[in-house]
């Protein structure tokens, strides 16, 4: 394999069909199975040169796709044995990527085949749909590796459309990934959002570590008031519903009411060091989102990863398959992506809509002066109560 860059692969003759068995003729399915069988599965130590070479040869030979009319379609965009990386994105996805109002970039280990460390996914918000548009197998999660994968994606978009203007991205609070996103796409801090769910999960875990979990999870009889400590802790989880430039002052208001408890003092130090100040590790501009904003979490990426596990890891096995299986299932999964691209309308979670309406109503009462800041924070904080699997 060549290690020259740019390393963009173009479909060759004899491309293989990527459809699932239920949506293509049996003879096409046989062609897929036969081509997979002809490529030897990489064997031996996963860090050996032989394993890596065979892996990338299989990626090159098995990643081509054809449409129903027999026309070839580019799918593999980058494949390099020296960098041990591969990037996939269909043309129909690349041409729609810039029209997304948000890209969700996240990594998963669940489906990653032997020899690689992580699978990076890029999901686009198109209308009310969340559409997976790009995939990458990575050898590690360093900033340089993330930057290379995203640069190759940007290169592929530019080759298809003549430009690549990404305006908004959401990602986890992973320094290496966020630096790579900023470097490659040139977006500012306010356009690189962090998932509120992951922020709140970090706060909640810190509460548990400090022994404040029972106070936070306090249960009282209906109609009875919560303790002041419980109320104060929930108020912190309402900070995310303020404009980012109001968070620091709101935090000061909470600090003025700080309970006399060393555990709370330690939690205050944690929040100020990491979250609520303009010079914190993750300042409010990364995670505060006023009521009515559509994208508050990267649940779209998390939901994708959950569905990928069901598609890629079948039967009783909890382990991902080899690279041949990974490619075959990536191609078949893309058929569902094609269906999504035909329509930008998809049902929205009623629970998510109801909770966002509640946030809007709370914000309206606060702006009208019907409730004060502390009441605003507590009401929103109780909407965002942990522990839950999802914060809409």
CSV table of C-alpha atoms in Angstrom, one decimal:
chain,number,residue,atom,x,y,z
A,1,UNK,CA,0.0,0.0,0.0
A,2,UNK,CA,1.2,3.5,-0.7
A,3,UNK,CA,1.8,5.8,2.1
A,4,UNK,CA,1.7,9.0,0.0
A,5,UNK,CA,-0.8,11.7,0.9
A,6,UNK,CA,-3.4,12.6,-0.2
A,7,UNK,CA,-4.4,9.0,-0.1
A,8,UNK,CA,-8.0,9.1,-1.5
A,9,UNK,CA,-9.2,5.8,-3.0
A,10,UNK,CA,-11.4,5.7,-6.1
A,11,UNK,CA,-13.6,2.7,-6.9
A,12,UNK,CA,-12.2,0.3,-9.4
A,13,UNK,CA,-13.9,-2.2,-11.7
A,14,UNK,CA,-15.3,-5.2,-10.0
A,15,UNK,CA,-16.7,-3.3,-7.0
A,16,UNK,CA,-18.7,-5.2,-4.5
A,17,UNK,CA,-22.3,-4.7,-3.6
A,18,UNK,CA,-22.9,-3.3,-0.1
A,19,UNK,CA,-26.6,-4.0,0.4
A,20,UNK,CA,-28.1,-6.3,2.9
A,21,UNK,CA,-29.5,-9.7,2.0
A,22,UNK,CA,-33.1,-8.5,2.3
A,23,UNK,CA,-32.6,-5.6,-0.2
A,24,UNK,CA,-30.5,-7.0,-3.0
A,25,UNK,CA,-30.8,-10.0,-5.4
A,26,UNK,CA,-29.4,-13.3,-4.0
A,27,UNK,CA,-26.7,-13.4,-6.7
A,28,UNK,CA,-25.3,-10.0,-5.4
A,29,UNK,CA,-25.3,-11.4,-1.9
A,30,UNK,CA,-23.3,-14.4,-3.1
A,31,UNK,CA,-20.8,-12.1,-4.7
A,32,UNK,CA,-20.3,-10.3,-1.4
A,33,UNK,CA,-19.9,-13.5,0.6
A,34,UNK,CA,-17.5,-14.9,-2.1
A,35,UNK,CA,-15.3,-11.8,-2.1
A,36,UNK,CA,-15.1,-11.8,1.6
A,37,UNK,CA,-14.1,-15.4,1.7
A,38,UNK,CA,-11.3,-14.8,-0.9
A,39,UNK,CA,-9.6,-12.3,1.4
A,40,UNK,CA,-7.6,-14.0,4.1
A,41,UNK,CA,-8.4,-12.9,7.6
A,42,UNK,CA,-5.5,-11.2,9.3
A,43,UNK,CA,-3.8,-13.5,11.7
A,44,UNK,CA,-1.0,-13.5,14.3
A,45,UNK,CA,-0.1,-10.8,16.8
A,46,UNK,CA,-2.2,-7.7,16.1
A,47,UNK,CA,0.8,-5.4,16.5
A,48,UNK,CA,2.9,-7.3,13.9
A,49,UNK,CA,3.7,-5.8,10.5
A,50,UNK,CA,2.2,-8.8,8.8
A,51,UNK,CA,-1.2,-8.4,10.6
A,52,UNK,CA,-1.2,-4.7,9.8
A,53,UNK,CA,-0.3,-5.2,6.1
A,54,UNK,CA,-3.0,-7.8,5.6
A,55,UNK,CA,-5.6,-5.7,7.4
A,56,UNK,CA,-5.0,-2.7,5.1
A,57,UNK,CA,-4.9,-4.9,2.0
A,58,UNK,CA,-8.3,-6.2,3.0
A,59,UNK,CA,-9.6,-2.7,3.7
A,60,UNK,CA,-8.5,-1.7,0.2
A,61,UNK,CA,-9.9,-4.8,-1.5
A,62,UNK,CA,-13.3,-5.0,0.3
A,63,UNK,CA,-14.4,-1.4,0.8
A,64,UNK,CA,-15.7,-0.7,-2.7
A,65,UNK,CA,-19.5,-0.4,-3.2
A,66,UNK,CA,-21.9,-0.5,-6.1
A,67,UNK,CA,-25.4,1.0,-6.5
A,68,UNK,CA,-28.4,-1.0,-7.6
A,69,UNK,CA,-27.8,0.1,-11.2
A,70,UNK,CA,-24.3,-1.4,-11.1
A,71,UNK,CA,-22.5,2.0,-11.0
A,72,UNK,CA,-19.4,2.1,-8.7
A,73,UNK,CA,-19.4,4.4,-5.7
A,74,UNK,CA,-16.5,5.8,-3.7
A,75,UNK,CA,-16.7,4.8,0.0
A,76,UNK,CA,-13.1,4.3,1.2
A,77,UNK,CA,-11.4,7.7,1.4
A,78,UNK,CA,-8.1,7.1,3.1
A,79,UNK,CA,-6.2,3.9,3.9
A,80,UNK,CA,-2.6,3.9,5.1
A,81,UNK,CA,-0.7,1.0,6.5
A,82,UNK,CA,2.1,3.3,8.0
A,83,UNK,CA,-0.4,5.5,9.8
A,84,UNK,CA,-2.6,2.5,10.5
A,85,UNK,CA,-5.8,4.4,9.7
A,86,UNK,CA,-8.7,4.2,7.4
A,87,UNK,CA,-11.6,6.6,6.7
A,88,UNK,CA,-14.9,5.9,5.0
A,89,UNK,CA,-17.6,8.3,3.7
A,90,UNK,CA,-20.0,7.9,0.8
A,91,UNK,CA,-20.3,10.6,-1.8
A,92,UNK,CA,-23.9,11.2,-1.0
A,93,UNK,CA,-22.9,11.8,2.7
A,94,UNK,CA,-20.0,14.1,1.8
A,95,UNK,CA,-22.2,16.4,-0.3
A,96,UNK,CA,-24.7,16.8,2.5
A,97,UNK,CA,-22.2,17.3,5.3
A,98,UNK,CA,-22.0,21.1,5.1
A,99,UNK,CA,-25.8,21.5,5.2
A,100,UNK,CA,-25.9,19.9,8.7
A,101,UNK,CA,-26.8,22.4,11.5
A,102,UNK,CA,-24.6,20.3,13.8
A,103,UNK,CA,-22.0,17.6,13.5
A,104,UNK,CA,-21.6,15.1,16.3
A,105,UNK,CA,-18.1,13.6,16.5
A,106,UNK,CA,-17.5,10.8,18.9
A,107,UNK,CA,-15.6,7.6,19.4
A,108,UNK,CA,-16.6,4.0,20.3
A,109,UNK,CA,-14.6,0.9,21.2
A,110,UNK,CA,-17.6,-1.5,21.0
A,111,UNK,CA,-17.3,-2.3,17.3
A,112,UNK,CA,-13.6,-1.7,16.7
A,113,UNK,CA,-11.9,-4.7,15.0
A,114,UNK,CA,-8.7,-6.2,16.3
A,115,UNK,CA,-5.6,-4.2,15.6
A,116,UNK,CA,-7.3,-0.8,15.9
A,117,UNK,CA,-7.9,1.2,19.1
A,118,UNK,CA,-11.1,3.1,18.3
A,119,UNK,CA,-13.8,3.8,15.7
A,120,UNK,CA,-14.5,7.5,15.2
A,121,UNK,CA,-18.0,8.4,14.0
A,122,UNK,CA,-19.3,11.6,12.5
A,123,UNK,CA,-23.1,12.1,12.6
A,124,UNK,CA,-24.9,15.0,10.9
A,125,UNK,CA,-28.1,16.7,12.0
A,126,UNK,CA,-30.1,17.1,8.8
A,127,UNK,CA,-33.7,18.3,9.4
A,128,UNK,CA,-35.0,16.1,12.2
A,129,UNK,CA,-32.8,13.2,11.1
A,130,UNK,CA,-29.4,12.2,12.6
A,131,UNK,CA,-27.4,10.6,9.8
A,132,UNK,CA,-24.0,8.9,10.2
A,133,UNK,CA,-21.9,10.4,7.5
A,134,UNK,CA,-18.3,9.2,8.1
A,135,UNK,CA,-16.3,6.6,9.9
A,136,UNK,CA,-12.6,6.1,10.8
A,137,UNK,CA,-10.6,3.3,12.4
A,138,UNK,CA,-7.8,4.8,14.5
A,139,UNK,CA,-4.6,3.3,16.1
A,140,UNK,CA,-4.8,5.6,19.2
A,141,UNK,CA,-6.6,8.7,20.5
A,142,UNK,CA,-3.8,11.3,20.3
A,143,UNK,CA,-4.4,14.8,19.0
A,144,UNK,CA,-2.3,14.1,16.0
A,145,UNK,CA,-4.3,11.0,15.1
A,146,UNK,CA,-7.6,12.8,15.4
A,147,UNK,CA,-6.3,15.7,13.4
A,148,UNK,CA,-5.2,13.3,10.6
A,149,UNK,CA,-8.5,11.6,10.4
A,150,UNK,CA,-10.5,14.8,10.4
A,151,UNK,CA,-8.1,16.3,7.8
A,152,UNK,CA,-8.7,13.4,5.5
A,153,UNK,CA,-12.5,13.8,5.9
A,154,UNK,CA,-12.2,17.5,5.1
A,155,UNK,CA,-10.0,16.7,2.1
A,156,UNK,CA,-12.7,14.3,0.8
A,157,UNK,CA,-15.5,16.8,1.2
A,158,UNK,CA,-13.4,19.4,-0.6
A,159,UNK,CA,-12.7,17.1,-3.5
A,160,UNK,CA,-16.4,16.4,-3.9
A,161,UNK,CA,-17.8,19.9,-3.4
A,162,UNK,CA,-14.9,22.3,-3.8
A,163,UNK,CA,-15.1,23.5,-0.2
A,164,UNK,CA,-15.6,22.4,3.3
A,165,UNK,CA,-17.2,24.9,5.7
A,166,UNK,CA,-18.2,23.3,9.0
A,167,UNK,CA,-19.9,25.7,11.3
A,168,UNK,CA,-21.0,23.8,14.4
A,169,UNK,CA,-19.7,20.6,16.1
A,170,UNK,CA,-20.5,18.8,19.4
A,171,UNK,CA,-18.1,16.4,21.0
A,172,UNK,CA,-17.2,15.0,24.4
A,173,UNK,CA,-14.9,16.9,26.8
A,174,UNK,CA,-11.8,15.2,25.4
A,175,UNK,CA,-9.0,17.7,25.0
A,176,UNK,CA,-7.2,15.9,22.2
A,177,UNK,CA,-10.3,15.5,20.1
A,178,UNK,CA,-11.5,19.1,20.7
A,179,UNK,CA,-8.1,20.6,19.8
A,180,UNK,CA,-8.1,18.5,16.6
A,181,UNK,CA,-11.6,19.7,15.6
A,182,UNK,CA,-10.6,23.3,16.2
A,183,UNK,CA,-7.4,23.0,14.3
A,184,UNK,CA,-8.9,21.2,11.2
A,185,UNK,CA,-12.2,23.0,10.9
A,186,UNK,CA,-11.2,26.4,12.3
A,187,UNK,CA,-14.3,26.9,14.4
A,188,UNK,CA,-14.4,29.0,17.5
A,189,UNK,CA,-15.1,27.9,21.1
A,190,UNK,CA,-18.8,28.9,21.0
A,191,UNK,CA,-19.3,26.7,17.9
A,192,UNK,CA,-17.6,23.7,19.4
A,193,UNK,CA,-20.2,22.5,21.9
A,194,UNK,CA,-19.8,20.1,24.7
A,195,UNK,CA,-22.5,17.6,25.7
A,196,UNK,CA,-24.4,18.7,28.8
A,197,UNK,CA,-25.2,15.1,29.7
A,198,UNK,CA,-21.4,14.4,29.9
A,199,UNK,CA,-20.8,17.6,31.9
A,200,UNK,CA,-23.5,16.7,34.4
A,201,UNK,CA,-22.3,13.1,34.6
A,202,UNK,CA,-18.9,14.4,35.6
A,203,UNK,CA,-20.4,16.7,38.2
A,204,UNK,CA,-22.5,13.9,39.6
A,205,UNK,CA,-19.5,11.5,39.8
A,206,UNK,CA,-17.6,14.2,41.7
A,207,UNK,CA,-20.6,14.5,44.2
A,208,UNK,CA,-20.5,10.8,44.7
A,209,UNK,CA,-16.7,10.8,45.3
A,210,UNK,CA,-17.2,13.5,47.9
A,211,UNK,CA,-19.9,11.6,49.8
A,212,UNK,CA,-22.7,14.0,48.7
A,213,UNK,CA,-24.7,11.4,46.8
A,214,UNK,CA,-27.2,10.7,49.5
A,215,UNK,CA,-27.9,14.4,50.0
A,216,UNK,CA,-28.4,14.9,46.3
A,217,UNK,CA,-30.7,11.8,45.9
A,218,UNK,CA,-32.7,12.8,49.0
A,219,UNK,CA,-36.4,11.7,48.9
A,220,UNK,CA,-39.0,13.6,50.9
A,221,UNK,CA,-42.8,13.1,51.2
A,222,UNK,CA,-44.9,14.8,48.6
A,223,UNK,CA,-45.5,18.4,49.6
A,224,UNK,CA,-42.5,18.5,52.0
A,225,UNK,CA,-39.5,20.8,51.2
A,226,UNK,CA,-36.1,19.4,50.5
A,227,UNK,CA,-33.1,20.1,52.7
A,228,UNK,CA,-31.1,23.2,51.9
A,229,UNK,CA,-28.1,21.1,50.9
A,230,UNK,CA,-30.2,19.1,48.4
A,231,UNK,CA,-31.6,22.3,47.0
A,232,UNK,CA,-28.2,23.9,46.6
A,233,UNK,CA,-26.8,20.8,44.9
A,234,UNK,CA,-29.7,20.7,42.4
A,235,UNK,CA,-29.2,24.4,41.7
A,236,UNK,CA,-25.8,23.7,40.3
A,237,UNK,CA,-27.3,21.5,37.6
A,238,UNK,CA,-29.5,24.4,36.5
A,239,UNK,CA,-26.5,26.5,35.5
A,240,UNK,CA,-26.5,24.9,32.0
A,241,UNK,CA,-29.8,26.7,31.1
A,242,UNK,CA,-28.3,30.1,31.4
A,243,UNK,CA,-26.5,32.0,28.6
A,244,UNK,CA,-22.8,31.3,29.0
A,245,UNK,CA,-21.9,34.9,30.0
A,246,UNK,CA,-24.3,34.7,32.9
A,247,UNK,CA,-23.0,31.5,34.5
A,248,UNK,CA,-20.1,32.9,36.5
A,249,UNK,CA,-22.3,35.5,38.2
A,250,UNK,CA,-25.0,32.9,38.9
A,251,UNK,CA,-22.3,30.7,40.5
A,252,UNK,CA,-21.3,33.6,42.7
A,253,UNK,CA,-24.9,33.9,43.8
A,254,UNK,CA,-24.8,30.2,44.8
A,255,UNK,CA,-21.4,30.5,46.5
A,256,UNK,CA,-22.9,33.3,48.7
A,257,UNK,CA,-25.4,30.6,50.0
A,258,UNK,CA,-22.7,27.9,50.3
A,259,UNK,CA,-23.7,25.3,53.0
A,260,UNK,CA,-21.2,25.0,55.8
A,261,UNK,CA,-19.9,21.6,54.7
A,262,UNK,CA,-16.3,20.8,53.8
A,263,UNK,CA,-17.6,18.4,51.1
A,264,UNK,CA,-19.4,21.3,49.4
A,265,UNK,CA,-16.3,23.5,49.7
A,266,UNK,CA,-14.4,20.8,47.9
A,267,UNK,CA,-17.1,20.6,45.2
A,268,UNK,CA,-17.0,24.3,44.8
A,269,UNK,CA,-13.2,24.1,44.2
A,270,UNK,CA,-13.8,21.4,41.6
A,271,UNK,CA,-16.5,23.4,39.8
A,272,UNK,CA,-14.4,26.6,39.7
A,273,UNK,CA,-11.3,24.8,38.5
A,274,UNK,CA,-13.0,22.9,35.8
A,275,UNK,CA,-16.4,24.4,34.7
A,276,UNK,CA,-17.9,27.7,35.8
A,277,UNK,CA,-15.2,30.3,35.3
A,278,UNK,CA,-14.0,31.9,32.1
A,279,UNK,CA,-10.6,30.5,32.8
A,280,UNK,CA,-11.8,27.0,33.9
A,281,UNK,CA,-10.6,24.0,32.0
A,282,UNK,CA,-14.1,23.8,30.3
A,283,UNK,CA,-15.6,27.3,30.6
A,284,UNK,CA,-19.4,27.8,30.2
A,285,UNK,CA,-19.1,28.8,26.5
A,286,UNK,CA,-18.6,25.1,25.8
A,287,UNK,CA,-21.6,23.7,27.6
A,288,UNK,CA,-24.2,26.4,28.6
A,289,UNK,CA,-27.3,26.3,26.3
A,290,UNK,CA,-30.3,28.5,26.9
A,291,UNK,CA,-33.8,26.9,26.8
A,292,UNK,CA,-35.0,26.3,23.2
A,293,UNK,CA,-31.6,25.3,21.8
A,294,UNK,CA,-32.1,22.1,19.9
A,295,UNK,CA,-28.7,20.4,20.5
A,296,UNK,CA,-27.9,20.1,24.2
A,297,UNK,CA,-26.3,16.6,24.2
A,298,UNK,CA,-24.6,14.2,21.8
A,299,UNK,CA,-27.3,11.6,22.4
A,300,UNK,CA,-27.4,11.3,18.6
A,301,UNK,CA,-23.9,9.8,18.6
A,302,UNK,CA,-24.6,7.7,21.7
A,303,UNK,CA,-27.7,6.2,20.1
A,304,UNK,CA,-25.8,5.5,16.9
A,305,UNK,CA,-23.1,3.6,18.9
A,306,UNK,CA,-25.8,1.5,20.6
A,307,UNK,CA,-27.4,0.6,17.3
A,308,UNK,CA,-24.0,-0.2,15.8
A,309,UNK,CA,-23.3,-2.7,18.5
A,310,UNK,CA,-26.5,-4.5,17.6
A,311,UNK,CA,-25.6,-4.5,13.9
A,312,UNK,CA,-21.9,-5.3,14.1
A,313,UNK,CA,-21.8,-7.7,17.0
A,314,UNK,CA,-24.5,-10.4,16.5
A,315,UNK,CA,-25.5,-13.5,18.4
A,316,UNK,CA,-24.0,-14.1,21.8
A,317,UNK,CA,-20.6,-12.7,21.1
A,318,UNK,CA,-19.6,-9.5,22.9
A,319,UNK,CA,-16.4,-9.1,20.9
A,320,UNK,CA,-16.2,-7.3,17.6
A,321,UNK,CA,-15.5,-9.3,14.5
A,322,UNK,CA,-12.4,-9.2,12.3
A,323,UNK,CA,-11.8,-6.5,9.7
A,324,UNK,CA,-13.6,-8.4,6.9
A,325,UNK,CA,-16.7,-8.6,9.0
A,326,UNK,CA,-16.4,-5.0,10.0
A,327,UNK,CA,-16.3,-3.8,6.4
A,328,UNK,CA,-19.2,-6.0,5.3
A,329,UNK,CA,-21.4,-4.7,8.2
A,330,UNK,CA,-20.3,-1.2,7.6
A,331,UNK,CA,-21.4,-1.5,4.0
A,332,UNK,CA,-24.7,-3.0,4.9
A,333,UNK,CA,-25.3,-0.4,7.6
A,334,UNK,CA,-24.9,2.3,5.0
A,335,UNK,CA,-28.1,1.1,3.3
A,336,UNK,CA,-30.0,2.5,6.3
A,337,UNK,CA,-28.1,5.7,5.9
A,338,UNK,CA,-29.3,5.9,2.3
A,339,UNK,CA,-32.8,5.6,3.5
A,340,UNK,CA,-32.4,8.4,6.0
A,341,UNK,CA,-30.9,10.6,3.3
A,342,UNK,CA,-34.1,10.3,1.3
A,343,UNK,CA,-36.1,12.0,4.0
A,344,UNK,CA,-35.0,14.6,6.5
A,345,UNK,CA,-38.1,14.1,8.7
A,346,UNK,CA,-38.0,11.8,11.7
A,347,UNK,CA,-40.1,11.5,14.8
A,348,UNK,CA,-38.7,13.6,17.7
A,349,UNK,CA,-38.8,12.2,21.2
A,350,UNK,CA,-41.9,13.4,23.0
A,351,UNK,CA,-40.0,13.3,26.3
A,352,UNK,CA,-37.4,15.6,24.8
A,353,UNK,CA,-40.0,18.0,23.5
A,354,UNK,CA,-41.8,18.2,26.8
A,355,UNK,CA,-38.7,18.8,28.8
A,356,UNK,CA,-37.5,21.5,26.5
A,357,UNK,CA,-40.9,23.2,26.7
A,358,UNK,CA,-40.6,23.1,30.5
A,359,UNK,CA,-37.2,24.8,30.3
A,360,UNK,CA,-38.6,27.5,28.0
A,361,UNK,CA,-41.5,28.1,30.4
A,362,UNK,CA,-39.1,28.3,33.4
A,363,UNK,CA,-36.9,30.7,31.5
A,364,UNK,CA,-39.9,32.9,30.6
A,365,UNK,CA,-41.0,33.2,34.2
A,366,UNK,CA,-37.5,34.1,35.2
A,367,UNK,CA,-37.1,36.8,32.6
A,368,UNK,CA,-40.4,38.2,33.6
A,369,UNK,CA,-39.4,38.4,37.2
A,370,UNK,CA,-42.0,35.8,38.4
A,371,UNK,CA,-39.2,33.7,39.9
A,372,UNK,CA,-35.7,34.6,41.2
A,373,UNK,CA,-32.4,33.2,40.1
A,374,UNK,CA,-32.2,30.5,42.7
A,375,UNK,CA,-35.7,29.3,41.9
A,376,UNK,CA,-34.8,29.3,38.2
A,377,UNK,CA,-31.7,27.2,38.9
A,378,UNK,CA,-33.4,24.8,41.2
A,379,UNK,CA,-36.4,24.1,38.8
A,380,UNK,CA,-34.0,23.5,35.9
A,381,UNK,CA,-31.7,21.5,38.1
A,382,UNK,CA,-34.5,19.1,39.0
A,383,UNK,CA,-35.4,18.7,35.4
A,384,UNK,CA,-31.8,17.6,34.8
A,385,UNK,CA,-31.8,15.2,37.9
A,386,UNK,CA,-29.2,12.4,37.9
A,387,UNK,CA,-28.8,9.5,37.9
A,388,UNK,CA,-30.6,8.9,34.6
A,389,UNK,CA,-29.4,7.3,31.4
A,390,UNK,CA,-30.3,10.2,29.2
A,391,UNK,CA,-30.7,13.9,29.7
A,392,UNK,CA,-32.7,15.3,26.7
